[in-house]
PDB file of C-alpha atoms in Angstrom:
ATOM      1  CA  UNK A  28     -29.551  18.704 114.417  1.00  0.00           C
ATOM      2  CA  UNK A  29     -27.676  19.581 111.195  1.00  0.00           C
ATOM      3  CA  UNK A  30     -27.547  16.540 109.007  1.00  0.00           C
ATOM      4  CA  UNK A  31     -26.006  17.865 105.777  1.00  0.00           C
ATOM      5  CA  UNK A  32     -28.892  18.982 103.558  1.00  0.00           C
ATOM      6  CA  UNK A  33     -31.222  19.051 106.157  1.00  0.00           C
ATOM      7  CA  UNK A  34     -32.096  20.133 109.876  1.00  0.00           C
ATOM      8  CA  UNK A  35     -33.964  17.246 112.189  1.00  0.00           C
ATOM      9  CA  UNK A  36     -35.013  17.746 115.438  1.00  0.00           C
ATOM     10  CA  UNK A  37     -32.828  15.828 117.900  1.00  0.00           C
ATOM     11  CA  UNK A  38     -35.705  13.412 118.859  1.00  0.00           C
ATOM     12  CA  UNK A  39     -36.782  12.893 115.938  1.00  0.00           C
ATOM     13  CA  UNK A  40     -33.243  11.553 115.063  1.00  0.00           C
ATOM     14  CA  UNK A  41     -32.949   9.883 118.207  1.00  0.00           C
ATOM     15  CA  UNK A  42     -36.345   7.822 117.239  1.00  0.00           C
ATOM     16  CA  UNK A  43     -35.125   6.855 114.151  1.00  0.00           C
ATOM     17  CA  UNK A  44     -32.255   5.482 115.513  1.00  0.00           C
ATOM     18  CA  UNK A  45     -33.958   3.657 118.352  1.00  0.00           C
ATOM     19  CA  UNK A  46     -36.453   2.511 115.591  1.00  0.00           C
ATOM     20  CA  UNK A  47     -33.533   0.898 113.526  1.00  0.00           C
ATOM     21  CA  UNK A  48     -32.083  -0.700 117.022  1.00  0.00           C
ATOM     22  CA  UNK A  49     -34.945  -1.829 117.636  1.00  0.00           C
ATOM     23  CA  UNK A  50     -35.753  -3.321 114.148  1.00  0.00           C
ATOM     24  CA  UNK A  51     -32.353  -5.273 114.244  1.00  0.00           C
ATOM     25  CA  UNK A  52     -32.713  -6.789 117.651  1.00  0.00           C
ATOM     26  CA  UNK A  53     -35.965  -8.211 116.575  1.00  0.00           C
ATOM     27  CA  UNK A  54     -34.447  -9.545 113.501  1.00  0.00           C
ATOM     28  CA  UNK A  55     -31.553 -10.761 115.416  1.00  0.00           C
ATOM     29  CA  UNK A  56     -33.591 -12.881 117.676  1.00  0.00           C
ATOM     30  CA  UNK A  57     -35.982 -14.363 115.119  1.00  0.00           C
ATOM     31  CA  UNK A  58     -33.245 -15.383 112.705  1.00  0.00           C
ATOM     32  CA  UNK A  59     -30.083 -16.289 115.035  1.00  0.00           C
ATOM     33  CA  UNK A  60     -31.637 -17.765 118.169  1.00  0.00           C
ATOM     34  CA  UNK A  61     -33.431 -21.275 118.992  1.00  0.00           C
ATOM     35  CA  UNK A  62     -36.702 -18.721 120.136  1.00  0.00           C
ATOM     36  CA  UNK A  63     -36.890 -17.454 116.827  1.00  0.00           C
ATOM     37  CA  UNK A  64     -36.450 -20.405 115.282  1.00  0.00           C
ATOM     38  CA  UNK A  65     -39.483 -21.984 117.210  1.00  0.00           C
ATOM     39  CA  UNK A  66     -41.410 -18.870 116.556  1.00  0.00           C
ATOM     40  CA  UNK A  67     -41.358 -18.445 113.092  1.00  0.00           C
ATOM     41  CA  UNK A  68     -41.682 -22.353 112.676  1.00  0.00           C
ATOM     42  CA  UNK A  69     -44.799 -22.377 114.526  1.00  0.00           C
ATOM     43  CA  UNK A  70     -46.198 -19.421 112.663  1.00  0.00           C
ATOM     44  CA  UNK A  71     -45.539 -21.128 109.437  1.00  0.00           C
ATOM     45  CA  UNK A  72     -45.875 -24.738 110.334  1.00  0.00           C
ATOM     46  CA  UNK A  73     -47.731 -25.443 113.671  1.00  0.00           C
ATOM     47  CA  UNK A  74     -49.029 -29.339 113.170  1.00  0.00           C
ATOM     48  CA  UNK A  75     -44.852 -30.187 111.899  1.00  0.00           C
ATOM     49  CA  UNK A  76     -43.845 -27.774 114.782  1.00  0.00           C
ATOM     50  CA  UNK A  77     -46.064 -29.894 117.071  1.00  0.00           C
ATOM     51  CA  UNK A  78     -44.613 -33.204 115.331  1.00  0.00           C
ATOM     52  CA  UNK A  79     -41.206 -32.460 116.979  1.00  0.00           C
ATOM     53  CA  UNK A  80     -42.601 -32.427 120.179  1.00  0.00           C
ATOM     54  CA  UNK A  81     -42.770 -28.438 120.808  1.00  0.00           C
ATOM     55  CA  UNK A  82     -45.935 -27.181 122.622  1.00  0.00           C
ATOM     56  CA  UNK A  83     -46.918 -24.701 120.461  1.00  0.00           C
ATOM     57  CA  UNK A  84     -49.749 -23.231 122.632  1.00  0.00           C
ATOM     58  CA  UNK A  85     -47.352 -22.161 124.968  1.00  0.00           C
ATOM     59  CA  UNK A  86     -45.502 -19.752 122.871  1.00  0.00           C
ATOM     60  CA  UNK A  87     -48.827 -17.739 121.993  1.00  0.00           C
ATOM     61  CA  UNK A  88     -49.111 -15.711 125.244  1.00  0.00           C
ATOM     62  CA  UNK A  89     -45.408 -14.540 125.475  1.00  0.00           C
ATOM     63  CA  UNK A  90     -45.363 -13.963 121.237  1.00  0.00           C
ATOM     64  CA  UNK A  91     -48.303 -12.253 121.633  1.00  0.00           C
ATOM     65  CA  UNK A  92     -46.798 -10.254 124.689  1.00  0.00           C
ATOM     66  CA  UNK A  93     -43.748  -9.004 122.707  1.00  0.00           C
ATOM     67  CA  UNK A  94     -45.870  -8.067 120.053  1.00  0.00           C
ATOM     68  CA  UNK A  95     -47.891  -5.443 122.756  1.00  0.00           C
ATOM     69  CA  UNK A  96     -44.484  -4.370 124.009  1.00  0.00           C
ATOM     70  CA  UNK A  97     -43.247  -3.237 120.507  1.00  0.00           C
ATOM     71  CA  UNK A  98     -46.791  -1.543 120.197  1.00  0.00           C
ATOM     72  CA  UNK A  99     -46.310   0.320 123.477  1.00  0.00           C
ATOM     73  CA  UNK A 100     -42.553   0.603 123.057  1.00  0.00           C
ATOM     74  CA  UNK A 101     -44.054   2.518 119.377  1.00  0.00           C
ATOM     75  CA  UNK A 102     -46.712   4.757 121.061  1.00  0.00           C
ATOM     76  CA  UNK A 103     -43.925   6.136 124.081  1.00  0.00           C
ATOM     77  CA  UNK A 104     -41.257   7.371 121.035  1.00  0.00           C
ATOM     78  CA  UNK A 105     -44.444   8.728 119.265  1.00  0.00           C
ATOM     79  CA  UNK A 106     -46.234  10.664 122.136  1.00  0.00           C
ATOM     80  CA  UNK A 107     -44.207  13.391 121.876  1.00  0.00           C
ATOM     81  CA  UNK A 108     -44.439  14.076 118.107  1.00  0.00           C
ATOM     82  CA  UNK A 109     -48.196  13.396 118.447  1.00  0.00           C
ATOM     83  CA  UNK A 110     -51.209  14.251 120.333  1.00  0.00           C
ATOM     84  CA  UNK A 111     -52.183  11.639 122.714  1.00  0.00           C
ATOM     85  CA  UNK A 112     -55.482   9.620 122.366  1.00  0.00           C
ATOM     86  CA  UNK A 113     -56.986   6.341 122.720  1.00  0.00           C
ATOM     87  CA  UNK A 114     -56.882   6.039 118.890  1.00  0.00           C
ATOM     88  CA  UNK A 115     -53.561   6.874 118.385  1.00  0.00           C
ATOM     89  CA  UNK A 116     -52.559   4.895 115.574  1.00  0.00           C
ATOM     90  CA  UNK A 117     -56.144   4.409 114.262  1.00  0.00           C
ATOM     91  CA  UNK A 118     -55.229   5.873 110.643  1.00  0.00           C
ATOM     92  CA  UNK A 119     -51.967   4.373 110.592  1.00  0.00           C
ATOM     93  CA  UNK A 120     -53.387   0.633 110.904  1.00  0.00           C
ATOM     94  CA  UNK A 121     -54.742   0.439 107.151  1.00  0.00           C
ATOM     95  CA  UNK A 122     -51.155   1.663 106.143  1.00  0.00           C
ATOM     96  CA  UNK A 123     -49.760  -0.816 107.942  1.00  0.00           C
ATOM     97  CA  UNK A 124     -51.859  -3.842 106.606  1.00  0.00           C
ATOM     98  CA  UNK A 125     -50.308  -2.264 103.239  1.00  0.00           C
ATOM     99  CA  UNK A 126     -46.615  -2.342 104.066  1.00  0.00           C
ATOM    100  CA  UNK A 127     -47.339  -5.804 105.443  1.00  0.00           C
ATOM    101  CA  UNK A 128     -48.672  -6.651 101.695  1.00  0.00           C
ATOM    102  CA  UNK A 129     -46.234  -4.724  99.912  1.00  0.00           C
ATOM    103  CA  UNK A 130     -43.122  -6.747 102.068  1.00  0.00           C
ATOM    104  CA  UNK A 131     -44.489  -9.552 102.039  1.00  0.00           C
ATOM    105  CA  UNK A 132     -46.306 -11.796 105.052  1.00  0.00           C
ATOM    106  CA  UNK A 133     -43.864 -13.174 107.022  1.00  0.00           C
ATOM    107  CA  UNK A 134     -40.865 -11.196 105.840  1.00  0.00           C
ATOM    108  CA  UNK A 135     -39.203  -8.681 108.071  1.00  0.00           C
ATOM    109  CA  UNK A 136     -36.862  -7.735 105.874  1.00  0.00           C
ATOM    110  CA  UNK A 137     -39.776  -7.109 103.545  1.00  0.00           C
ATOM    111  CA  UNK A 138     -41.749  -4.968 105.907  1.00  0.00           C
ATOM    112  CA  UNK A 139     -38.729  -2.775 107.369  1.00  0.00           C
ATOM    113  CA  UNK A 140     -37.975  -2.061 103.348  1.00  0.00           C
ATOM    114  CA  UNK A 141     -41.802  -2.094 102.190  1.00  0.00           C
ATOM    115  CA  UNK A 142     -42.720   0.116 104.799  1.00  0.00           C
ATOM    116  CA  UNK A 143     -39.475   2.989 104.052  1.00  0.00           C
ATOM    117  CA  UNK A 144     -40.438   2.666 100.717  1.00  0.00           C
ATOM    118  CA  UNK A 145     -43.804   3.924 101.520  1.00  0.00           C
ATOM    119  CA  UNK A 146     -42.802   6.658 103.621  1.00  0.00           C
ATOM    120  CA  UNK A 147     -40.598   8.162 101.019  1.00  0.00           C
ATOM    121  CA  UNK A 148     -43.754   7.702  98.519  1.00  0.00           C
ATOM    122  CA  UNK A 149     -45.842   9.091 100.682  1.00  0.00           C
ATOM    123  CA  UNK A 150     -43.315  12.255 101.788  1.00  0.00           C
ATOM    124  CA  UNK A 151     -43.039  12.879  98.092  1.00  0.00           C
ATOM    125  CA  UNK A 152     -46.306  12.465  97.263  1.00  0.00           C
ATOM    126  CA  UNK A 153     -47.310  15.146  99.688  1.00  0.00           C
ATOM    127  CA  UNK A 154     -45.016  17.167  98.620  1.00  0.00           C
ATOM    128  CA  UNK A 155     -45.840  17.221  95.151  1.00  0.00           C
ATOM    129  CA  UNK A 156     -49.415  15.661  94.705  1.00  0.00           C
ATOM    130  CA  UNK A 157     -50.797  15.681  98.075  1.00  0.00           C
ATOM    131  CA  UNK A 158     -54.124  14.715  96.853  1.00  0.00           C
ATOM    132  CA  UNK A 159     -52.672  11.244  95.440  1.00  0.00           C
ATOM    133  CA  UNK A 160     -50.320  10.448  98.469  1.00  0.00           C
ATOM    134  CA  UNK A 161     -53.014   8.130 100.493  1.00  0.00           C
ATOM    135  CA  UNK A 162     -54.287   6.579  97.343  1.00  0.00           C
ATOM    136  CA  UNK A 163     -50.854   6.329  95.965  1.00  0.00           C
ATOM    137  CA  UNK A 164     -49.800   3.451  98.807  1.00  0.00           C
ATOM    138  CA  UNK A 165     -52.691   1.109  97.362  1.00  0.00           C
ATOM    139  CA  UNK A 166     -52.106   1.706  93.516  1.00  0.00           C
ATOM    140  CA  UNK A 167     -48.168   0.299  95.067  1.00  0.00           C
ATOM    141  CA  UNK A 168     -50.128  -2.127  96.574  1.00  0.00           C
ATOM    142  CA  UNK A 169     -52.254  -3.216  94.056  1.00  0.00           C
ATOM    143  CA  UNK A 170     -49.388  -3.080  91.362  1.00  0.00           C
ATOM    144  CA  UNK A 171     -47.060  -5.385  93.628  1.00  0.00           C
ATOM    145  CA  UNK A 172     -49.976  -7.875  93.913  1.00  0.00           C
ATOM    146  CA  UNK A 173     -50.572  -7.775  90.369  1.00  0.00           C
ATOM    147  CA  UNK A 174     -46.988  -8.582  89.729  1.00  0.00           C
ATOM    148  CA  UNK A 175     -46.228 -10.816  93.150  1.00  0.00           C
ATOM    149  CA  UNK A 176     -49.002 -12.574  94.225  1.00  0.00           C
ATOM    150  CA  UNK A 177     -46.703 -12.983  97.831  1.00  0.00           C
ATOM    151  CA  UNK A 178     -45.496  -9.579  98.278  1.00  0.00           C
ATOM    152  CA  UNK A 179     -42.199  -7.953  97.387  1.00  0.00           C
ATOM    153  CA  UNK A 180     -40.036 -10.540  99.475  1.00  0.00           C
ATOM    154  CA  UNK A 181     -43.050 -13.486 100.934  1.00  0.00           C
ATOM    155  CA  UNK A 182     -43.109 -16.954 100.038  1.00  0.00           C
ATOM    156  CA  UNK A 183     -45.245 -18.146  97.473  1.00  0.00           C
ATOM    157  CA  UNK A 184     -46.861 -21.005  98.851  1.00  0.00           C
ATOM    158  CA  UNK A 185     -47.156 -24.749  96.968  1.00  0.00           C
ATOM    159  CA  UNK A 186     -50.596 -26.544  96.699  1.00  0.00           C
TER     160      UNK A 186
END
C-alpha cells in the first residue's frame, strides 16, 4: 500500500488501524461510561470505592477478563507478522513494563503516547545505532524517572 513516502503492507496498515480503534474504544469506555468510572475508581481507590457501597470484588474477574481478551485480541493481529509460539510476546513484556513507566501508571493516554514514542526510538535507533536501540528504551526510562518520579503523564501521589 503506497502511503506517500513509503510502501506498507496492507495488513500491516490494517493492524495499525485496528490497533488505534481499538485503543479509542478502550479509552472511550473507561473515561465516558459509569463501568469505567467504577473501574478506574476501584483501581485507584478500593476501601472509598467500597465506602459507596460498590462490591469491588466483583469487578476483578470480568476486568481481569477484558484484559486477556485485549492480550488475545493482540496475539491474532500479530500471528501473521510473527512466528507462532507459546512465548510469543516473551521479549516484548520488559518493553512493555517500560512504556508503562515512561506513560505513566494509570494513564492511557500516557501509555498509547509513551509506548509510540518508543517505537519510533527504537526504529531509529536500529536504524542508525542498532547496538544502543534496546538499551536506549531504559536510559528514556531512567531519564523520565529522574525528571518525573510518576511517569510522563501519572499522578504523583500525596503522603
Amino acid at each position: 500500500m503506497d502511503l506517500g513516502l513509503f510502501d506498507f503492507p496492507r495488513y500491516q496498515v490494517f493492524v495499525l488501524a485496528v490497533s488505534v480503534a481499538v485503543c479509542v474504544a478502550v479509552w472511550l469506555l473507561l473515561t465516558r461510561t459509569r463501568i469505567g468510572t467504577i473501574v478506574r475508581a476501584a483501581t485507584e481507590r478500593p476501601e472509598l470505592t467500597e465506602a459507596f457501597g460498590i462490591d469491588t470484588g466483583r469487578w476483578v474477574t470480568p476486568v481481569f477478563g477484558f484484559g486477556v481478551g485485549l492480550a488475545a485480541l493482540s496475539g491474532v493481529l500479530a500471528a501473521p507478522m510473527r512466528a507462532v509460539n507459546s512465548s510469543m510476546g516473551a521479549d516484548l513484556i520488559i518493553t512493555v513494563f517500560a512504556v508503562v513507566v515512561i506513560g505513566g501508571l494509570g494513564s492511557v493516554f500516557g501509555s498509547v503516547l509513551a509506548g509510540f514514542a518508543i517505537g519510533m526510538l527504537q526504529a531509529l535507533g536500529s536504524l542508525h545505532v542498532p547496538v544502543l536501540s534496546q538499551t536506549s528504551v531504559f536510559l528514556l526510562m531512567a531519564v523520565v524517572l529522574l525528571i518525573r518520579p510518576a511517569g510522563l503523564f501519572g499522578k504523583e501521589e500525596h503522603a
